[in-house]
Tab-separated table of C-alpha atoms and ligand atoms in Angstrom:
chain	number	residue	atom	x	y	z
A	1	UNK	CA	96.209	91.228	74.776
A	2	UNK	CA	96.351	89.787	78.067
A	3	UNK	CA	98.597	86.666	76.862
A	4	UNK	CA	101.113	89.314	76.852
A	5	UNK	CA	101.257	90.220	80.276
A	6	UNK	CA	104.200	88.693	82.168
A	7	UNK	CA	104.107	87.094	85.841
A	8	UNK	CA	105.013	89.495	88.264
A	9	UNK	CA	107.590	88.817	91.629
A	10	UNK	CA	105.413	88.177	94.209
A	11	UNK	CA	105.776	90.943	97.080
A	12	UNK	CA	107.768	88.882	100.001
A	13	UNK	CA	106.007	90.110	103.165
A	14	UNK	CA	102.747	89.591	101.292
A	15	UNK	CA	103.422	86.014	100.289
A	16	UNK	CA	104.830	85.212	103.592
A	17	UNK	CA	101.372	86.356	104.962
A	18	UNK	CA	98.947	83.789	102.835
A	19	UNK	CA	101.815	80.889	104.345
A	20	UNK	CA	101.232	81.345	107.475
A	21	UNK	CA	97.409	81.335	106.831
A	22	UNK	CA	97.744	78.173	104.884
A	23	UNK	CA	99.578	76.787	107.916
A	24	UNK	CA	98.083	74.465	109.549
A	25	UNK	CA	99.919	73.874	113.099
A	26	UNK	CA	98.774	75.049	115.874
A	27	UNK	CA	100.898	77.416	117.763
A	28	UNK	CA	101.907	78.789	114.621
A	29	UNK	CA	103.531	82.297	115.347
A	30	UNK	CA	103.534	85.253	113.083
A	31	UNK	CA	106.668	87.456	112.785
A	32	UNK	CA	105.970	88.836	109.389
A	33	UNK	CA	103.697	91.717	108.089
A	34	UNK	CA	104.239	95.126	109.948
A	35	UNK	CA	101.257	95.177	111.942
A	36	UNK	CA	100.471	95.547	115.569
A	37	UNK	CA	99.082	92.751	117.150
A	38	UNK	CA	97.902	93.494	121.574
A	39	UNK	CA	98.994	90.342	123.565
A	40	UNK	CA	95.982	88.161	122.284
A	41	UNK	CA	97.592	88.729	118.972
A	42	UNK	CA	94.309	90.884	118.057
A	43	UNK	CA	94.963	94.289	115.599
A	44	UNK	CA	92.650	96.465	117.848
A	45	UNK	CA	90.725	99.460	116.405
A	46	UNK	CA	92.122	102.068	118.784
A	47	UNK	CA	89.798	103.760	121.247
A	48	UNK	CA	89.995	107.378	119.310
A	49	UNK	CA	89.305	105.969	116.071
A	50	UNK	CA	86.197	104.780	116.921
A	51	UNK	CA	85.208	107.004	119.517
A	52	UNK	CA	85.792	109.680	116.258
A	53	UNK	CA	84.169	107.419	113.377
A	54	UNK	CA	81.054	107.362	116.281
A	55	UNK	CA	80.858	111.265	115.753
A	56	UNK	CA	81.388	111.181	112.077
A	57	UNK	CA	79.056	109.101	111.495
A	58	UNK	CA	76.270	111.110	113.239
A	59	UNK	CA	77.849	114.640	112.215
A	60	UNK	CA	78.735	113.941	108.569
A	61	UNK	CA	75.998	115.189	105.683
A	62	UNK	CA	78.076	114.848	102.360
A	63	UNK	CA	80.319	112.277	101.120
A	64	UNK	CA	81.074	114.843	98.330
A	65	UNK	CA	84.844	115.235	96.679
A	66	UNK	CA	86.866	117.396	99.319
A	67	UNK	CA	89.798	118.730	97.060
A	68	UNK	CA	93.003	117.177	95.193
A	69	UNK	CA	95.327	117.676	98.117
A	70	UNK	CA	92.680	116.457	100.449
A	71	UNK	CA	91.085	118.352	103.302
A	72	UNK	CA	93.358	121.651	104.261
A	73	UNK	CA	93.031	120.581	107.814
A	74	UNK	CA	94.504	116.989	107.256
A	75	UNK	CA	97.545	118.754	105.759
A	76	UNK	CA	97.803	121.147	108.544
A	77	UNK	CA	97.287	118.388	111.386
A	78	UNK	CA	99.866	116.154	110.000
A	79	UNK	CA	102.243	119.110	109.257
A	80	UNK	CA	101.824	119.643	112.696
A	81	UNK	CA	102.337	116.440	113.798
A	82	UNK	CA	105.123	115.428	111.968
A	83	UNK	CA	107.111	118.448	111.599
A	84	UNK	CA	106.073	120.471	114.515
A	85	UNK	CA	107.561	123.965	114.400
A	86	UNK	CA	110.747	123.062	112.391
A	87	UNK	CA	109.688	125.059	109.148
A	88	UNK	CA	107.630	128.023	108.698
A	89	UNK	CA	103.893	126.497	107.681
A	90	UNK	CA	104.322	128.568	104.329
A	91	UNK	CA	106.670	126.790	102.718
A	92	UNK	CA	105.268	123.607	103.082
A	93	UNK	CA	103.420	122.104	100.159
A	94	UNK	CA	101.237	118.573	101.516
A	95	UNK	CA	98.577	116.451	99.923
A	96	UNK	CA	96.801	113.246	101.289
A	97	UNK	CA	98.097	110.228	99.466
A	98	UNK	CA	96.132	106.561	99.720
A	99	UNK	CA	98.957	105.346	102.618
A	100	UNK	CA	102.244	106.202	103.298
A	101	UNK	CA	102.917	104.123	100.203
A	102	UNK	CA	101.223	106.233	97.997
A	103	UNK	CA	103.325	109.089	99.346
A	104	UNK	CA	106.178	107.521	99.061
A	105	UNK	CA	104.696	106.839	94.972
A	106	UNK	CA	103.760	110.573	94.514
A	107	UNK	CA	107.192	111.787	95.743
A	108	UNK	CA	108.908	109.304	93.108
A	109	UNK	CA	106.640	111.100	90.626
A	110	UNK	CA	107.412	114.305	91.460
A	111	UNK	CA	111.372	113.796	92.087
A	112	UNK	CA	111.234	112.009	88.332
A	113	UNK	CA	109.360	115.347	86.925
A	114	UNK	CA	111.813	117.517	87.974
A	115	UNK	CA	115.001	115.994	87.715
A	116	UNK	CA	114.601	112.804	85.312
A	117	UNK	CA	118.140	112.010	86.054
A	118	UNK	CA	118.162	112.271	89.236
A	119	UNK	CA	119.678	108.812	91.647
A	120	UNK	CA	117.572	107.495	94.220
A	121	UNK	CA	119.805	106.609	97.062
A	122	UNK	CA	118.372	103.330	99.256
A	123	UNK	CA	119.398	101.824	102.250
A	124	UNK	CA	120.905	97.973	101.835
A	125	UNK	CA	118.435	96.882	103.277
A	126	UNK	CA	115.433	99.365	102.752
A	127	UNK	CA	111.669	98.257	102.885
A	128	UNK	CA	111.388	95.799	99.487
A	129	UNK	CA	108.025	97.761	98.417
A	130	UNK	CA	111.135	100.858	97.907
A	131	UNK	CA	113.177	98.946	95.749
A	132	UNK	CA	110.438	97.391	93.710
A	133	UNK	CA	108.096	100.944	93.056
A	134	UNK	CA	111.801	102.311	91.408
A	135	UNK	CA	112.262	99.150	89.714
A	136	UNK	CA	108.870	99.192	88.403
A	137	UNK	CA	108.821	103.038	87.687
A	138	UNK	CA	112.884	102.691	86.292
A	139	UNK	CA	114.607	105.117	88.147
A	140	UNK	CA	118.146	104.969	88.502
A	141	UNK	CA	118.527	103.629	92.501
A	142	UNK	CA	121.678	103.310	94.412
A	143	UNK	CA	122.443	100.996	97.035
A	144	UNK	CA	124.385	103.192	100.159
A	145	UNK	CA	125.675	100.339	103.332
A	146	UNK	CA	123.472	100.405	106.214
A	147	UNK	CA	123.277	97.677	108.539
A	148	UNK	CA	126.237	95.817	109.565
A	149	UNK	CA	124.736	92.389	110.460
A	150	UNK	CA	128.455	92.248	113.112
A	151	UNK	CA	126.855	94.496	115.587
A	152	UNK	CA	123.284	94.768	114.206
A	153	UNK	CA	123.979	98.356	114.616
A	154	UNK	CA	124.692	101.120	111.674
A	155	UNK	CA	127.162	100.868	110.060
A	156	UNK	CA	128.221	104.738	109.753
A	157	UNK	CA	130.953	104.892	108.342
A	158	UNK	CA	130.307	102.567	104.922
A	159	UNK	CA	127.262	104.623	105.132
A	160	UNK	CA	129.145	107.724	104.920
A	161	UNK	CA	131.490	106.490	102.493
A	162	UNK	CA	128.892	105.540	100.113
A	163	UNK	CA	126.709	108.425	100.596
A	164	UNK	CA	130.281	110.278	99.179
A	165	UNK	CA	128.860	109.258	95.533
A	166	UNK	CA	125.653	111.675	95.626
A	167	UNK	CA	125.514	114.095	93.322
A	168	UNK	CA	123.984	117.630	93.076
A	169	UNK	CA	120.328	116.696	92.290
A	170	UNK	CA	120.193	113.103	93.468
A	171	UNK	CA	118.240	112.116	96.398
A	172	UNK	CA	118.756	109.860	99.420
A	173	UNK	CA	116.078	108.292	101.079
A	174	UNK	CA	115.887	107.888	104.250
A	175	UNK	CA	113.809	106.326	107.164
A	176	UNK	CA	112.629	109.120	110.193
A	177	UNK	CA	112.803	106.638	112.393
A	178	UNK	CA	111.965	102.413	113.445
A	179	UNK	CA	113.856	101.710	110.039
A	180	UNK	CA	112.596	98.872	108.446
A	181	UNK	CA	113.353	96.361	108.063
A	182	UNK	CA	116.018	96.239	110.696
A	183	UNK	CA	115.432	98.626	113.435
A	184	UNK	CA	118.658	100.052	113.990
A	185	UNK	CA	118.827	103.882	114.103
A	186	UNK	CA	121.181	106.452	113.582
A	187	UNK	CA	121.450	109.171	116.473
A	188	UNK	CA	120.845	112.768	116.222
A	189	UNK	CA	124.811	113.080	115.696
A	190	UNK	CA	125.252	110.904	112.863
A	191	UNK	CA	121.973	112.525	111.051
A	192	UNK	CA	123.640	116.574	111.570
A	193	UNK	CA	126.626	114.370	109.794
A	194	UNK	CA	124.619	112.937	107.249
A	195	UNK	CA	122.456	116.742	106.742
A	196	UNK	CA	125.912	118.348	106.173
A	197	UNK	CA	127.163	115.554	103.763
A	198	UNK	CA	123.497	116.328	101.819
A	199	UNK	CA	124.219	119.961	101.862
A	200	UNK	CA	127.603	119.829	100.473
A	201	UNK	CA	126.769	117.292	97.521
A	202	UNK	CA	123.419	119.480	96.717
A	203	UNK	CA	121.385	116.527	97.636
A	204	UNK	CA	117.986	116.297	98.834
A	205	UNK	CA	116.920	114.221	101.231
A	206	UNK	CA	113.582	112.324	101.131
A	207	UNK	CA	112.478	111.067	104.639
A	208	UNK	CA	109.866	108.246	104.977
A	209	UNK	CA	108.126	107.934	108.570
A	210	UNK	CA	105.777	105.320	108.856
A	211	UNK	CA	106.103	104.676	112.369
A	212	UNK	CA	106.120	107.512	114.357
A	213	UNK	CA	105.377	107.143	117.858
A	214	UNK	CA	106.288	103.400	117.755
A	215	UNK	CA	109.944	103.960	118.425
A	216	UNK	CA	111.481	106.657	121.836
A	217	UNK	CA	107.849	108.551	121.383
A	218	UNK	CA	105.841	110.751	119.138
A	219	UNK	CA	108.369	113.975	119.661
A	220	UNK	CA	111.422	112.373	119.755
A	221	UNK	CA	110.551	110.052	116.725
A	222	UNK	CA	110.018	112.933	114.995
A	223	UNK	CA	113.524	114.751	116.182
A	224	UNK	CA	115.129	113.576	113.141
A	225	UNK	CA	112.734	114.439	109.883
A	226	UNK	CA	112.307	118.024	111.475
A	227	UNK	CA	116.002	118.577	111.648
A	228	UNK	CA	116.578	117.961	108.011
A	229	UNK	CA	113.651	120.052	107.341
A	230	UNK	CA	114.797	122.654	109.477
A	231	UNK	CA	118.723	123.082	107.556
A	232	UNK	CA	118.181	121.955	104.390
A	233	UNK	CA	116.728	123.874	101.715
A	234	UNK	CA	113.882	121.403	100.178
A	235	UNK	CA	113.163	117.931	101.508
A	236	UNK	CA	110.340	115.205	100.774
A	237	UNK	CA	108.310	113.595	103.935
A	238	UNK	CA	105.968	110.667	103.237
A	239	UNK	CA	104.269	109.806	106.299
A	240	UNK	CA	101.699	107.009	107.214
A	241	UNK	CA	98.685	106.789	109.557
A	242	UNK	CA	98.687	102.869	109.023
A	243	UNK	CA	100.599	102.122	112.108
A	244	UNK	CA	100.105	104.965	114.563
A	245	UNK	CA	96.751	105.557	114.001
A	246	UNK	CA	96.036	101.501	113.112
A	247	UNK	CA	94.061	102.805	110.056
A	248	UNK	CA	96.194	100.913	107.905
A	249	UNK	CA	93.241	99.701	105.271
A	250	UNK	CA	91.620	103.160	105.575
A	251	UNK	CA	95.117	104.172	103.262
A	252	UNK	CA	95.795	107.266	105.256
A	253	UNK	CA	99.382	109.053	104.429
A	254	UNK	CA	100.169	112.762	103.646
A	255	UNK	CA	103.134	113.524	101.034
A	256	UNK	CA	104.952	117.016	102.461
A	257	UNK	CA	107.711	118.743	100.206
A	258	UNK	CA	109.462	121.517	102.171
A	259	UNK	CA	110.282	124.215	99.843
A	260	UNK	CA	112.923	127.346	99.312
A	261	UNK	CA	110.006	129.752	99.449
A	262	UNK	CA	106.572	130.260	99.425
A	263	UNK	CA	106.516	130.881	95.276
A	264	UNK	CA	108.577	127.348	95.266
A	265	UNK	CA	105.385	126.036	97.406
A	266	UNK	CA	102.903	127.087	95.371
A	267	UNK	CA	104.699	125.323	92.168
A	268	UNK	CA	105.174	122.299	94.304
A	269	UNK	CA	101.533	122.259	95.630
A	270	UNK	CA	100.286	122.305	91.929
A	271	UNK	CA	102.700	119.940	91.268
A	272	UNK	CA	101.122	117.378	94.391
A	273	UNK	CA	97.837	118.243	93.206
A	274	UNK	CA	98.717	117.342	89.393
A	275	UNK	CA	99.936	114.022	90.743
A	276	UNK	CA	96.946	113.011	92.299
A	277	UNK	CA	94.682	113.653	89.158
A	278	UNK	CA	96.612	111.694	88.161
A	279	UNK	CA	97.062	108.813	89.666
A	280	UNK	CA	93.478	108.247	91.160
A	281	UNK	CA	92.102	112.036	91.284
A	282	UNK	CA	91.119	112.699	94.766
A	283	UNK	CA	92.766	110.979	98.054
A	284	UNK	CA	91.040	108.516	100.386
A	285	UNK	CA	88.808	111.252	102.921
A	286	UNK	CA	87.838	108.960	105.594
A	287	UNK	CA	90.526	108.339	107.483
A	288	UNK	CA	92.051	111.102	106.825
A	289	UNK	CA	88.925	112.899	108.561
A	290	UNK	CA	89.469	110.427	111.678
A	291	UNK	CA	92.959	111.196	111.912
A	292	UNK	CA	91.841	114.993	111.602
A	293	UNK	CA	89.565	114.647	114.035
A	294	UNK	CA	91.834	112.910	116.697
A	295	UNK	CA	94.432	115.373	116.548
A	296	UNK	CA	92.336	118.582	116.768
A	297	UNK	CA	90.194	117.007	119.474
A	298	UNK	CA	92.192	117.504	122.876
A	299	UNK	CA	90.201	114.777	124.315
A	300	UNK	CA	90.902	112.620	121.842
A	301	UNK	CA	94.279	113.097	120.920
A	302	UNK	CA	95.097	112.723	124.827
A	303	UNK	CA	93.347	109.196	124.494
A	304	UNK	CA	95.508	108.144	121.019
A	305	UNK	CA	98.316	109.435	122.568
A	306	UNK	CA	97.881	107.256	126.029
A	307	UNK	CA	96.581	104.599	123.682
A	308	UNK	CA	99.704	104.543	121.605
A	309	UNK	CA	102.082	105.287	124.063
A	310	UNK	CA	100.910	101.739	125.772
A	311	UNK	CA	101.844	99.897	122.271
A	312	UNK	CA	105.254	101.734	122.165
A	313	UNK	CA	106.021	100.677	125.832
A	314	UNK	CA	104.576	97.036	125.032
A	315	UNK	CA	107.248	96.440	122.306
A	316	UNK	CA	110.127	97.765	123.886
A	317	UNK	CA	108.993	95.383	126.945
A	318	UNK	CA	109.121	92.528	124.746
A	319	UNK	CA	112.343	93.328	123.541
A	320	UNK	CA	113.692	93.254	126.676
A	321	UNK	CA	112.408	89.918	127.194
A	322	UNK	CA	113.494	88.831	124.139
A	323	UNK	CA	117.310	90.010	124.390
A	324	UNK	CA	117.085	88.515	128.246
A	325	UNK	CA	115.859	85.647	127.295
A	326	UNK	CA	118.403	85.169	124.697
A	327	UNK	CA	121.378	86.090	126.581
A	328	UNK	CA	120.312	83.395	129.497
A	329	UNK	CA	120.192	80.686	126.645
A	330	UNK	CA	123.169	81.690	124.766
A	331	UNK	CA	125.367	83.047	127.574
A	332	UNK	CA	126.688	85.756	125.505
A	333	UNK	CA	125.350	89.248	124.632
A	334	UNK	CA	125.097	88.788	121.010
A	335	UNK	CA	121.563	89.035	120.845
A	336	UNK	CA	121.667	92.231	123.326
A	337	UNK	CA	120.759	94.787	120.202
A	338	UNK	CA	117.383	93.766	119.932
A	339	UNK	CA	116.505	95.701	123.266
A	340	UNK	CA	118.212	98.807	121.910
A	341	UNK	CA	116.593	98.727	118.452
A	342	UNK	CA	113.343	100.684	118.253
A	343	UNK	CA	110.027	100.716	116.155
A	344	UNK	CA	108.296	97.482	115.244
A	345	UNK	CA	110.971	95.532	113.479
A	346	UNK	CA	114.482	93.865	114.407
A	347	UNK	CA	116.942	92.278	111.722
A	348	UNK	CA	118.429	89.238	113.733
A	349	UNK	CA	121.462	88.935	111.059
A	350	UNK	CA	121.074	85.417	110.130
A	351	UNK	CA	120.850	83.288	106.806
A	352	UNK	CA	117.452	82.629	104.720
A	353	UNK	CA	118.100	78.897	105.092
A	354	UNK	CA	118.119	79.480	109.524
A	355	UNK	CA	114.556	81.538	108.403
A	356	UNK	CA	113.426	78.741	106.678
A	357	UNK	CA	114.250	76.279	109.246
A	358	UNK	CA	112.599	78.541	111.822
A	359	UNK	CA	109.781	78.247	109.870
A	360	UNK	CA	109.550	74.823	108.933
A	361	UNK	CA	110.655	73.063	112.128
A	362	UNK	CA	109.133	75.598	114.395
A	363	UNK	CA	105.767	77.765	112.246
A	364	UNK	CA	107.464	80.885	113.209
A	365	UNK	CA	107.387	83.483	110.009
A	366	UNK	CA	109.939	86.318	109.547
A	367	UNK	CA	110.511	88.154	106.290
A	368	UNK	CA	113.518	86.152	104.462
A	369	UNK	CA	116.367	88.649	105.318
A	370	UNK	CA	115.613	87.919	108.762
A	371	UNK	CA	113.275	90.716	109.898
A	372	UNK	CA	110.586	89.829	112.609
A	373	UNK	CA	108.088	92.077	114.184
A	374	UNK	CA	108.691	92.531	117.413
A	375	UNK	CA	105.094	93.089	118.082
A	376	UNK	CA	103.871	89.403	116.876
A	377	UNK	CA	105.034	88.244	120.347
A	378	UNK	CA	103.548	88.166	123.464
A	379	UNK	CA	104.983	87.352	127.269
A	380	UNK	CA	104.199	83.463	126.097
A	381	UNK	CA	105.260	83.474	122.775
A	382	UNK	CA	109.034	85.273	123.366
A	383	UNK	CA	110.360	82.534	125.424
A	384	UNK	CA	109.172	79.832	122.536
A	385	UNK	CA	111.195	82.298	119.931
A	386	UNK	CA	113.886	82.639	121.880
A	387	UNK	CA	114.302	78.351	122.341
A	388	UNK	CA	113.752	78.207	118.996
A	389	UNK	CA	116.603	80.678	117.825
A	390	UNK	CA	119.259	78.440	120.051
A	391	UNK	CA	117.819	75.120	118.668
A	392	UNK	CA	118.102	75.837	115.449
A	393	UNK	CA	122.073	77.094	115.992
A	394	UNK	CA	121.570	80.869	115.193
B	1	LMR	C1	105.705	96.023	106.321
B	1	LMR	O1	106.836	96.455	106.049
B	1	LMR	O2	105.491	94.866	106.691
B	1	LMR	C2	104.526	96.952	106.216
B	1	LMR	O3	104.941	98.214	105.841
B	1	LMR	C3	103.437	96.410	105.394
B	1	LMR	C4	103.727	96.428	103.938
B	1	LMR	O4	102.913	96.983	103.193
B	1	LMR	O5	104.754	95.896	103.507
């Protein structure tokens, strides 16, 4: 039986992060994986996390099943959270998923249930784990211009022009905010133009956010997702904890499906809790509870809040370096859209082989398409980066 089995593509980010532990050099620097690292390149346990797994631990009696969906008060937290008041909490249909990527699975699932034919509409690039789950589940996927590797800006208008193809019952993905892998952004303009494009195809938008908080701030990162809650009439949100909680191997996410009405939500809520009976029955609980706990704790959420407010501020201080240091090497501003990216990742535009090279003449790792995470520097480690870009003719 198992001589059958075929090899399967190893996941790029993953591979690229048992490399650099096989590397031996010293000074090695790690651009890869989407993780935040503090300055002494540690992945702390934030202060509310623990302070709340503390309490749990003391306060919790039973480790019995919660519910398919999760606990009710995850859902309404992260609701909350993500979506603030944008859409009345009645037509909102949300179960805990293991991650954002399990979300981001379920809502596949659920798109594929109801409309087998529908088109999944990517961003070139998108995050690879996007393109692979559709490959591997076979759903039709469309490719619709994003970056434009000129400017490393948007570009809108192929964007717009591609988007033209959508159909009445396709779906276009698209990234709340930090977009990875390149971390260009559109602004609140250009997503009213891109809501009124979905609305006159009959397309519905599916909206992953798995950094918010990391990019302009926890409101504003979530300006976006609840504006295309707020005018169209059904929309998927997968949203992580991994990043802006740093619970990423608790597998913390929440999958949200806005809906018409509140008989629509009560299909689609069976429908979520179908899923995850399926899949692997009941969602992860524990840091779920955490996350629960954080955000209905003033105290607490104050603390995350200052906590993660310090990361935000930390990366968009080393992009400034970054883009200054650059521009006093190079002498020209091409490097200057790094500072005005946001989230944790930047696309610098250039070729595998100049990756390669960075990584083999210099041990710094970035994803192949040239995406490096912003918050692998440090103060020390930007100026090396930045020497190393010039010297190797990028
Ligand atoms: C990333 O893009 O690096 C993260 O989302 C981690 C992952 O699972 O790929």
């Amino acid at each position: 039986m198992f001589s059958n089995l075929k090899e399967q593509p190893a996941d790029k980010i993953l591979q690229l992060m048992q490399m650099y532990k096989d590397d031996p050099r010293e000074g090695k620097i790690d651009l890869g994986v989407g993780v935040y690292k503090n300055a002494e390149g540690v992945t702390p346990v934030m202060r509310a996390v623990k302070a709340a797994e503390k309490q749990l631990w003391q306060d919790q009696t039973t480790k019995a099943y919660v519910g398919l969906a999760g606990d009710p008060a995850f859902g309404d937290a992260m609701v909350d959270l993500v979506l603030g008041d944008a859409v009345p909490r009645g037509q909102v249909a949300a179960a805990a998923t293991p991650g954002g990527t399990g979300a981001v699975r379920q809502a596949f699932e659920m798109i594929r249930m109801a409309n087998p034919d529908a088109r999944i509409f990517v961003s070139d690039p998108t995050w690879p784990n996007h393109l692979s789950i559709l490959k591997f589940m076979e759903m039709p996927t469309v490719t619709y211009r994003y970056f434009d590797s000129a400017t490393g800006g948007v570009d809108f208008d192929g964007m717009m022009a591609d988007l033209e193809q959508a159909k009445a019952g396709d779906v276009i993905l698209l990234h709340g905010c930090c977009h990875n892998p390149t971390g260009a952004n559109l602004n609140l303009t250009q997503w009213q133009a891109v809501i009124d494009l979905m609305l006159k195809k009959g397309a519905m938008p599916m909206i992953d956010i798995a950094y918010q908080g990391f990019g302009d701030g926890l409101e504003e990162d979530a300006a976006a997702t609840r504006l295309v809650a707020s005018m169209v009439p059904e929309c998927l949100i997968a949203a992580s904890c991994s990043k802006n909680f740093g619970v990423y191997r608790e597998r913390t996410g929440i999958l949200m499906a806005v809906a018409q009405d509140s008989d629509l939500r009560g299909l689609t809520q069976g429908t979520l809790n179908y899923l995850n009976r399926q899949n692997y029955s009941f969602p992860p609980d524990h840091g779920a509870r955490v996350v629960t706990m954080i955000l209905q704790t003033p105290e607490l959420r104050a603390d995350w809040a200052a906590e993660l407010e310090d990361v935000r501020n930390s990366m968009l201080g080393l992009r400034e370096q970054l883009a200054g240091e650059l521009q006093r090497l190079s002498g020209s501003d091409r490097f200057g859209f790094i500072a005005q990216h946001r989230g944790m990742f930047s696309r610098l535009g250039t070729s595998p082989e100049m990756v390669a090279k960075l990584r083999e003449e210099h041990a710094i790792y970035m994803v192949g398409d040239s995406r490096l995470n912003i918050a692998g520097l440090n103060r020390d480690t930007v100026p090396v980066l930045a020497k190393a870009i010039i010297d190797c003719g990028i």
